[in-house]
């Protein structure tokens, strides 16, 4: 079973920031938080990952709370192409290199 | 860089028939995964290969599903005989994890949509 909880759906106005929350209250100290997204009819795509510190790349920012029990993925200026299902995943760690997907959050960017 | 290739993209079969899917991972990626994604759910890992060896096939229904990765490159996933509940998208992914890449970035193919009638 997935170790994360996400809202099933969210809307965001085009051009505004999209903030996608994720709860992972049972995360262990050496487990990373990963975010992937899946655009309709495509395979999932890696977005970002983090352990303790906030992370930013060209796609998004990841904010992890100090107790690591939750995180937020931020798309700073959402576009219609960001409409997708977003998956928050806690890595099994120990070098297993496996991903356990939940149902994710369906983000709809509204014009 | 070429991505993960899968074929066919779509397949329709009747129950009890057999079907095979093919995957060509990104060049140099040692790890290959097959996932099953049922409509409305996230992908579920079926099998993980490291080169041509199986790392984990604990969720593969071995009475009807089989997979191989000859020469550590291409892979095929077979279902024989198919059941109605096998209708899903079958995704292949590859990664270089474990070989100078400490994080779990998997690259996914477009998937094969299987419909079992």
PDB file of C-alpha atoms in Angstrom:
ATOM      1  CA  UNK A   1       0.000   0.000   0.000  1.00  0.00           C
ATOM      2  CA  UNK A   2       1.056   3.567  -0.720  1.00  0.00           C
ATOM      3  CA  UNK A   3       2.439   5.405   2.312  1.00  0.00           C
ATOM      4  CA  UNK A   4       1.035   8.753   1.245  1.00  0.00           C
ATOM      5  CA  UNK A   5      -2.325  10.557   1.299  1.00  0.00           C
ATOM      6  CA  UNK A   6      -3.306  13.062  -1.369  1.00  0.00           C
ATOM      7  CA  UNK A   7      -6.565  14.851  -2.246  1.00  0.00           C
ATOM      8  CA  UNK A   8      -8.212  13.157  -5.219  1.00  0.00           C
ATOM      9  CA  UNK A   9      -8.590  16.349  -7.242  1.00  0.00           C
ATOM     10  CA  UNK A  10      -7.745  20.032  -7.344  1.00  0.00           C
ATOM     11  CA  UNK A  11      -8.358  22.971  -9.673  1.00  0.00           C
ATOM     12  CA  UNK A  12      -5.980  25.818 -10.396  1.00  0.00           C
ATOM     13  CA  UNK A  13      -6.378  28.917 -12.552  1.00  0.00           C
ATOM     14  CA  UNK A  14      -3.948  29.234 -15.417  1.00  0.00           C
ATOM     15  CA  UNK A  15      -0.988  31.432 -14.505  1.00  0.00           C
ATOM     16  CA  UNK A  16      -1.466  30.973 -10.767  1.00  0.00           C
ATOM     17  CA  UNK A  17       0.619  28.820  -8.478  1.00  0.00           C
ATOM     18  CA  UNK A  18      -0.589  25.258  -7.962  1.00  0.00           C
ATOM     19  CA  UNK A  19       0.066  23.893  -4.485  1.00  0.00           C
ATOM     20  CA  UNK A  20      -0.381  20.133  -4.196  1.00  0.00           C
ATOM     21  CA  UNK A  21      -0.305  18.711  -0.660  1.00  0.00           C
ATOM     22  CA  UNK A  22       0.798  15.266   0.455  1.00  0.00           C
ATOM     23  CA  UNK A  23       0.740  13.599   3.856  1.00  0.00           C
ATOM     24  CA  UNK A  24       3.335  10.943   4.698  1.00  0.00           C
ATOM     25  CA  UNK A  25       3.131  10.706   8.466  1.00  0.00           C
ATOM     26  CA  UNK A  26       4.879   7.312   8.699  1.00  0.00           C
ATOM     27  CA  UNK A  27       7.936   8.300   6.676  1.00  0.00           C
ATOM     28  CA  UNK A  28      11.264   6.979   7.951  1.00  0.00           C
ATOM     29  CA  UNK A  29      14.392   9.044   8.396  1.00  0.00           C
ATOM     30  CA  UNK A  30      16.138   7.741   5.290  1.00  0.00           C
ATOM     31  CA  UNK A  31      13.159   7.743   2.931  1.00  0.00           C
ATOM     32  CA  UNK A  32      12.889  10.298   0.180  1.00  0.00           C
ATOM     33  CA  UNK A  33       9.742  12.009  -1.084  1.00  0.00           C
ATOM     34  CA  UNK A  34       9.306  11.808  -4.854  1.00  0.00           C
ATOM     35  CA  UNK A  35       6.814  13.506  -7.111  1.00  0.00           C
ATOM     36  CA  UNK A  36       5.840  12.194 -10.518  1.00  0.00           C
ATOM     37  CA  UNK A  37       3.061  13.301 -12.828  1.00  0.00           C
ATOM     38  CA  UNK A  38       1.113  11.525 -15.547  1.00  0.00           C
ATOM     39  CA  UNK A  39      -0.390  13.447 -18.402  1.00  0.00           C
ATOM     40  CA  UNK A  40      -3.331  11.761 -20.106  1.00  0.00           C
ATOM     41  CA  UNK A  41      -2.310   8.779 -22.274  1.00  0.00           C
ATOM     42  CA  UNK A  42       1.354   9.097 -21.337  1.00  0.00           C
ATOM     43  CA  UNK A  43       3.609   7.316 -18.871  1.00  0.00           C
ATOM     44  CA  UNK A  44       4.498   8.975 -15.568  1.00  0.00           C
ATOM     45  CA  UNK A  45       7.237  11.612 -15.582  1.00  0.00           C
ATOM     46  CA  UNK A  46       9.666  12.408 -12.771  1.00  0.00           C
ATOM     47  CA  UNK A  47       9.326  15.934 -11.354  1.00  0.00           C
ATOM     48  CA  UNK A  48      11.404  16.313  -8.206  1.00  0.00           C
ATOM     49  CA  UNK A  49      12.508  14.592  -5.022  1.00  0.00           C
ATOM     50  CA  UNK A  50      13.748  15.589  -1.563  1.00  0.00           C
ATOM     51  CA  UNK A  51      14.799  14.299   1.845  1.00  0.00           C
ATOM     52  CA  UNK A  52      14.743  17.122   4.378  1.00  0.00           C
ATOM     53  CA  UNK A  53      15.507  20.383   2.656  1.00  0.00           C
ATOM     54  CA  UNK A  54      13.316  22.269   0.240  1.00  0.00           C
ATOM     55  CA  UNK A  55      14.206  21.623  -3.371  1.00  0.00           C
ATOM     56  CA  UNK A  56      13.676  23.539  -6.595  1.00  0.00           C
ATOM     57  CA  UNK A  57      14.266  22.685 -10.214  1.00  0.00           C
ATOM     58  CA  UNK A  58      13.099  23.982 -13.557  1.00  0.00           C
ATOM     59  CA  UNK A  59       9.730  22.270 -13.189  1.00  0.00           C
ATOM     60  CA  UNK A  60       8.687  22.790  -9.586  1.00  0.00           C
ATOM     61  CA  UNK A  61       9.516  23.393  -5.943  1.00  0.00           C
ATOM     62  CA  UNK A  62       9.175  20.891  -3.130  1.00  0.00           C
ATOM     63  CA  UNK A  63       8.525  22.074   0.398  1.00  0.00           C
ATOM     64  CA  UNK A  64       8.956  19.458   3.139  1.00  0.00           C
ATOM     65  CA  UNK A  65       7.830  20.240   6.686  1.00  0.00           C
ATOM     66  CA  UNK A  66      10.406  20.112   9.446  1.00  0.00           C
ATOM     67  CA  UNK A  67       8.904  16.945  10.941  1.00  0.00           C
ATOM     68  CA  UNK A  68       8.832  15.446   7.382  1.00  0.00           C
ATOM     69  CA  UNK A  69       5.265  14.273   7.848  1.00  0.00           C
ATOM     70  CA  UNK A  70       3.959  16.274   4.917  1.00  0.00           C
ATOM     71  CA  UNK A  71       5.106  18.062   1.810  1.00  0.00           C
ATOM     72  CA  UNK A  72       3.808  20.410  -0.875  1.00  0.00           C
ATOM     73  CA  UNK A  73       4.628  20.438  -4.555  1.00  0.00           C
ATOM     74  CA  UNK A  74       4.467  23.914  -6.029  1.00  0.00           C
ATOM     75  CA  UNK A  75       4.062  24.659  -9.727  1.00  0.00           C
ATOM     76  CA  UNK A  76       4.782  28.404  -9.710  1.00  0.00           C
ATOM     77  CA  UNK A  77       2.859  29.409 -12.845  1.00  0.00           C
ATOM     78  CA  UNK A  78       0.489  26.652 -13.885  1.00  0.00           C
ATOM     79  CA  UNK A  79      -0.284  26.222 -17.589  1.00  0.00           C
ATOM     80  CA  UNK A  80      -2.875  24.083 -19.346  1.00  0.00           C
ATOM     81  CA  UNK A  81      -0.105  21.570 -20.083  1.00  0.00           C
ATOM     82  CA  UNK A  82       0.268  20.984 -16.350  1.00  0.00           C
ATOM     83  CA  UNK A  83      -3.136  19.291 -16.239  1.00  0.00           C
ATOM     84  CA  UNK A  84      -2.261  15.785 -15.074  1.00  0.00           C
ATOM     85  CA  UNK A  85      -2.388  13.310 -12.206  1.00  0.00           C
ATOM     86  CA  UNK A  86       0.327  14.088  -9.669  1.00  0.00           C
ATOM     87  CA  UNK A  87       1.727  11.281  -7.545  1.00  0.00           C
ATOM     88  CA  UNK A  88       3.517  11.782  -4.231  1.00  0.00           C
ATOM     89  CA  UNK A  89       5.643   8.724  -3.455  1.00  0.00           C
ATOM     90  CA  UNK A  90       7.785   7.767  -0.505  1.00  0.00           C
ATOM     91  CA  UNK A  91      10.748   5.721  -1.704  1.00  0.00           C
ATOM     92  CA  UNK A  92      11.092   2.339  -0.088  1.00  0.00           C
ATOM     93  CA  UNK A  93      14.696   3.165   0.532  1.00  0.00           C
ATOM     94  CA  UNK A  94      17.550   0.764   1.124  1.00  0.00           C
ATOM     95  CA  UNK A  95      18.418   0.966  -2.536  1.00  0.00           C
ATOM     96  CA  UNK A  96      15.322  -0.896  -3.664  1.00  0.00           C
ATOM     97  CA  UNK A  97      14.728   1.633  -6.433  1.00  0.00           C
ATOM     98  CA  UNK A  98      11.026   0.845  -6.463  1.00  0.00           C
ATOM     99  CA  UNK A  99       8.073   3.203  -6.623  1.00  0.00           C
ATOM    100  CA  UNK A 100       4.696   2.500  -5.022  1.00  0.00           C
ATOM    101  CA  UNK A 101       2.058   4.675  -6.664  1.00  0.00           C
ATOM    102  CA  UNK A 102      -1.194   5.658  -4.975  1.00  0.00           C
ATOM    103  CA  UNK A 103      -4.118   7.205  -6.821  1.00  0.00           C
ATOM    104  CA  UNK A 104      -2.554  10.685  -6.881  1.00  0.00           C
ATOM    105  CA  UNK A 105      -4.191  14.083  -7.277  1.00  0.00           C
ATOM    106  CA  UNK A 106      -5.886  15.012 -10.530  1.00  0.00           C
ATOM    107  CA  UNK A 107      -4.908  18.647 -11.143  1.00  0.00           C
ATOM    108  CA  UNK A 108      -7.050  20.537 -13.600  1.00  0.00           C
ATOM    109  CA  UNK A 109      -5.682  23.873 -14.791  1.00  0.00           C
ATOM    110  CA  UNK A 110      -8.567  26.117 -15.765  1.00  0.00           C
ATOM    111  CA  UNK A 111      -8.175  28.795 -18.497  1.00  0.00           C
TER     112      UNK A 111
ATOM    113  CA  UNK B   1      18.274  10.821 -26.089  1.00  0.00           C
ATOM    114  CA  UNK B   2      15.658   8.327 -27.255  1.00  0.00           C
ATOM    115  CA  UNK B   3      13.051   7.405 -24.691  1.00  0.00           C
ATOM    116  CA  UNK B   4      11.589   4.071 -23.665  1.00  0.00           C
ATOM    117  CA  UNK B   5       9.886   2.403 -26.594  1.00  0.00           C
ATOM    118  CA  UNK B   6       6.911   0.061 -26.284  1.00  0.00           C
ATOM    119  CA  UNK B   7       4.842  -1.860 -28.771  1.00  0.00           C
ATOM    120  CA  UNK B   8       2.119  -2.343 -29.642  1.00  0.00           C
ATOM    121  CA  UNK B   9       0.359   0.770 -28.386  1.00  0.00           C
ATOM    122  CA  UNK B  10      -3.037  -0.892 -28.403  1.00  0.00           C
ATOM    123  CA  UNK B  11      -4.188  -4.501 -28.344  1.00  0.00           C
ATOM    124  CA  UNK B  12      -7.635  -6.043 -28.243  1.00  0.00           C
ATOM    125  CA  UNK B  13      -7.986  -9.765 -27.571  1.00  0.00           C
ATOM    126  CA  UNK B  14     -10.611 -12.191 -26.347  1.00  0.00           C
ATOM    127  CA  UNK B  15     -10.368 -13.851 -22.965  1.00  0.00           C
ATOM    128  CA  UNK B  16      -8.237 -16.995 -22.865  1.00  0.00           C
ATOM    129  CA  UNK B  17      -6.080 -15.752 -25.745  1.00  0.00           C
ATOM    130  CA  UNK B  18      -2.414 -14.927 -25.259  1.00  0.00           C
ATOM    131  CA  UNK B  19      -0.670 -11.605 -25.797  1.00  0.00           C
ATOM    132  CA  UNK B  20       2.868 -10.247 -25.632  1.00  0.00           C
ATOM    133  CA  UNK B  21       4.232  -6.759 -25.103  1.00  0.00           C
ATOM    134  CA  UNK B  22       7.681  -5.512 -26.017  1.00  0.00           C
ATOM    135  CA  UNK B  23       9.860  -2.873 -24.365  1.00  0.00           C
ATOM    136  CA  UNK B  24      13.141  -1.295 -25.411  1.00  0.00           C
ATOM    137  CA  UNK B  25      14.629   0.732 -22.529  1.00  0.00           C
ATOM    138  CA  UNK B  26      16.867   3.775 -22.724  1.00  0.00           C
ATOM    139  CA  UNK B  27      20.334   2.760 -23.843  1.00  0.00           C
ATOM    140  CA  UNK B  28      22.585   1.925 -20.933  1.00  0.00           C
ATOM    141  CA  UNK B  29      19.830   1.626 -18.347  1.00  0.00           C
ATOM    142  CA  UNK B  30      20.411  -1.505 -16.315  1.00  0.00           C
ATOM    143  CA  UNK B  31      17.108  -1.535 -14.444  1.00  0.00           C
ATOM    144  CA  UNK B  32      13.834  -2.283 -16.203  1.00  0.00           C
ATOM    145  CA  UNK B  33      10.339  -2.348 -14.737  1.00  0.00           C
ATOM    146  CA  UNK B  34       6.925  -3.513 -15.906  1.00  0.00           C
ATOM    147  CA  UNK B  35       3.846  -1.916 -14.367  1.00  0.00           C
ATOM    148  CA  UNK B  36       0.133  -2.592 -14.723  1.00  0.00           C
ATOM    149  CA  UNK B  37      -2.186   0.409 -14.537  1.00  0.00           C
ATOM    150  CA  UNK B  38      -5.890  -0.240 -14.210  1.00  0.00           C
ATOM    151  CA  UNK B  39      -8.201   2.638 -15.085  1.00  0.00           C
ATOM    152  CA  UNK B  40      -8.431   5.168 -12.259  1.00  0.00           C
ATOM    153  CA  UNK B  41      -5.510   3.744 -10.300  1.00  0.00           C
ATOM    154  CA  UNK B  42      -1.803   4.395 -10.091  1.00  0.00           C
ATOM    155  CA  UNK B  43       0.670   2.043 -11.755  1.00  0.00           C
ATOM    156  CA  UNK B  44       1.372  -1.194  -9.897  1.00  0.00           C
ATOM    157  CA  UNK B  45       4.798  -2.807 -10.175  1.00  0.00           C
ATOM    158  CA  UNK B  46       4.726  -6.282 -11.697  1.00  0.00           C
ATOM    159  CA  UNK B  47       8.403  -7.092 -12.096  1.00  0.00           C
ATOM    160  CA  UNK B  48      11.812  -5.450 -11.786  1.00  0.00           C
ATOM    161  CA  UNK B  49      14.941  -6.546 -13.664  1.00  0.00           C
ATOM    162  CA  UNK B  50      18.547  -5.605 -12.998  1.00  0.00           C
ATOM    163  CA  UNK B  51      20.370  -6.357 -16.245  1.00  0.00           C
ATOM    164  CA  UNK B  52      18.895  -9.733 -17.201  1.00  0.00           C
ATOM    165  CA  UNK B  53      18.204 -10.909 -13.662  1.00  0.00           C
ATOM    166  CA  UNK B  54      14.911 -10.611 -11.760  1.00  0.00           C
ATOM    167  CA  UNK B  55      15.122  -8.411  -8.668  1.00  0.00           C
ATOM    168  CA  UNK B  56      11.468  -8.577  -7.640  1.00  0.00           C
ATOM    169  CA  UNK B  57       8.523 -10.399  -9.180  1.00  0.00           C
ATOM    170  CA  UNK B  58       6.461 -10.750  -6.009  1.00  0.00           C
ATOM    171  CA  UNK B  59       3.411  -9.049  -7.572  1.00  0.00           C
ATOM    172  CA  UNK B  60       3.527 -10.866 -10.882  1.00  0.00           C
ATOM    173  CA  UNK B  61       0.643 -13.385 -11.254  1.00  0.00           C
ATOM    174  CA  UNK B  62       2.959 -16.170 -12.289  1.00  0.00           C
ATOM    175  CA  UNK B  63       0.187 -18.584 -13.240  1.00  0.00           C
ATOM    176  CA  UNK B  64      -0.541 -16.479 -16.312  1.00  0.00           C
ATOM    177  CA  UNK B  65       2.093 -13.730 -16.582  1.00  0.00           C
ATOM    178  CA  UNK B  66       5.709 -14.182 -17.588  1.00  0.00           C
ATOM    179  CA  UNK B  67       8.487 -11.767 -18.430  1.00  0.00           C
ATOM    180  CA  UNK B  68      12.009 -12.027 -19.694  1.00  0.00           C
ATOM    181  CA  UNK B  69      14.858  -9.705 -20.442  1.00  0.00           C
ATOM    182  CA  UNK B  70      17.330 -11.427 -22.686  1.00  0.00           C
ATOM    183  CA  UNK B  71      20.844  -9.978 -22.920  1.00  0.00           C
ATOM    184  CA  UNK B  72      19.899  -7.321 -20.391  1.00  0.00           C
ATOM    185  CA  UNK B  73      18.341  -4.981 -22.949  1.00  0.00           C
ATOM    186  CA  UNK B  74      14.889  -5.541 -24.491  1.00  0.00           C
ATOM    187  CA  UNK B  75      12.126  -7.152 -22.498  1.00  0.00           C
ATOM    188  CA  UNK B  76       8.862  -8.923 -23.225  1.00  0.00           C
ATOM    189  CA  UNK B  77       5.851  -9.398 -20.975  1.00  0.00           C
ATOM    190  CA  UNK B  78       3.424 -12.181 -21.821  1.00  0.00           C
ATOM    191  CA  UNK B  79      -0.061 -13.040 -20.607  1.00  0.00           C
ATOM    192  CA  UNK B  80      -1.387 -16.533 -21.245  1.00  0.00           C
ATOM    193  CA  UNK B  81      -4.333 -17.008 -20.954  1.00  0.00           C
ATOM    194  CA  UNK B  82      -5.772 -13.513 -20.578  1.00  0.00           C
ATOM    195  CA  UNK B  83      -8.686 -12.741 -18.293  1.00  0.00           C
ATOM    196  CA  UNK B  84     -11.148  -9.868 -18.390  1.00  0.00           C
ATOM    197  CA  UNK B  85      -9.504  -8.294 -15.352  1.00  0.00           C
ATOM    198  CA  UNK B  86      -6.191  -8.019 -17.238  1.00  0.00           C
ATOM    199  CA  UNK B  87      -7.613  -5.080 -19.187  1.00  0.00           C
ATOM    200  CA  UNK B  88      -5.211  -2.268 -18.317  1.00  0.00           C
ATOM    201  CA  UNK B  89      -2.321  -0.179 -19.558  1.00  0.00           C
ATOM    202  CA  UNK B  90       1.025  -1.959 -19.303  1.00  0.00           C
ATOM    203  CA  UNK B  91       3.882   0.441 -18.723  1.00  0.00           C
ATOM    204  CA  UNK B  92       7.556  -0.221 -19.104  1.00  0.00           C
ATOM    205  CA  UNK B  93      10.132   1.951 -17.335  1.00  0.00           C
ATOM    206  CA  UNK B  94      13.899   1.997 -17.104  1.00  0.00           C
ATOM    207  CA  UNK B  95      16.451   3.668 -14.889  1.00  0.00           C
ATOM    208  CA  UNK B  96      20.168   3.827 -14.284  1.00  0.00           C
ATOM    209  CA  UNK B  97      19.642   3.556 -10.517  1.00  0.00           C
ATOM    210  CA  UNK B  98      22.456   1.816  -8.779  1.00  0.00           C
ATOM    211  CA  UNK B  99      24.989   2.820 -11.367  1.00  0.00           C
ATOM    212  CA  UNK B 100      26.244   6.240 -10.296  1.00  0.00           C
ATOM    213  CA  UNK B 101      22.675   7.490  -9.833  1.00  0.00           C
ATOM    214  CA  UNK B 102      21.587   7.466  -6.243  1.00  0.00           C
ATOM    215  CA  UNK B 103      18.041   8.626  -6.774  1.00  0.00           C
ATOM    216  CA  UNK B 104      15.041   6.879  -8.181  1.00  0.00           C
ATOM    217  CA  UNK B 105      14.294   8.551 -11.503  1.00  0.00           C
ATOM    218  CA  UNK B 106      12.451   6.144 -13.704  1.00  0.00           C
ATOM    219  CA  UNK B 107      11.750   6.898 -17.342  1.00  0.00           C
ATOM    220  CA  UNK B 108       8.440   5.535 -18.590  1.00  0.00           C
ATOM    221  CA  UNK B 109       7.322   4.477 -22.016  1.00  0.00           C
ATOM    222  CA  UNK B 110       3.902   5.422 -23.444  1.00  0.00           C
ATOM    223  CA  UNK B 111       2.366   2.099 -22.442  1.00  0.00           C
ATOM    224  CA  UNK B 112       0.316  -0.572 -24.179  1.00  0.00           C
ATOM    225  CA  UNK B 113      -3.433  -0.406 -23.675  1.00  0.00           C
ATOM    226  CA  UNK B 114      -4.835  -3.933 -23.480  1.00  0.00           C
ATOM    227  CA  UNK B 115      -8.533  -4.628 -23.795  1.00  0.00           C
ATOM    228  CA  UNK B 116      -9.730  -8.166 -23.039  1.00  0.00           C
ATOM    229  CA  UNK B 117     -13.217  -8.957 -24.325  1.00  0.00           C
TER     230      UNK B 117
END
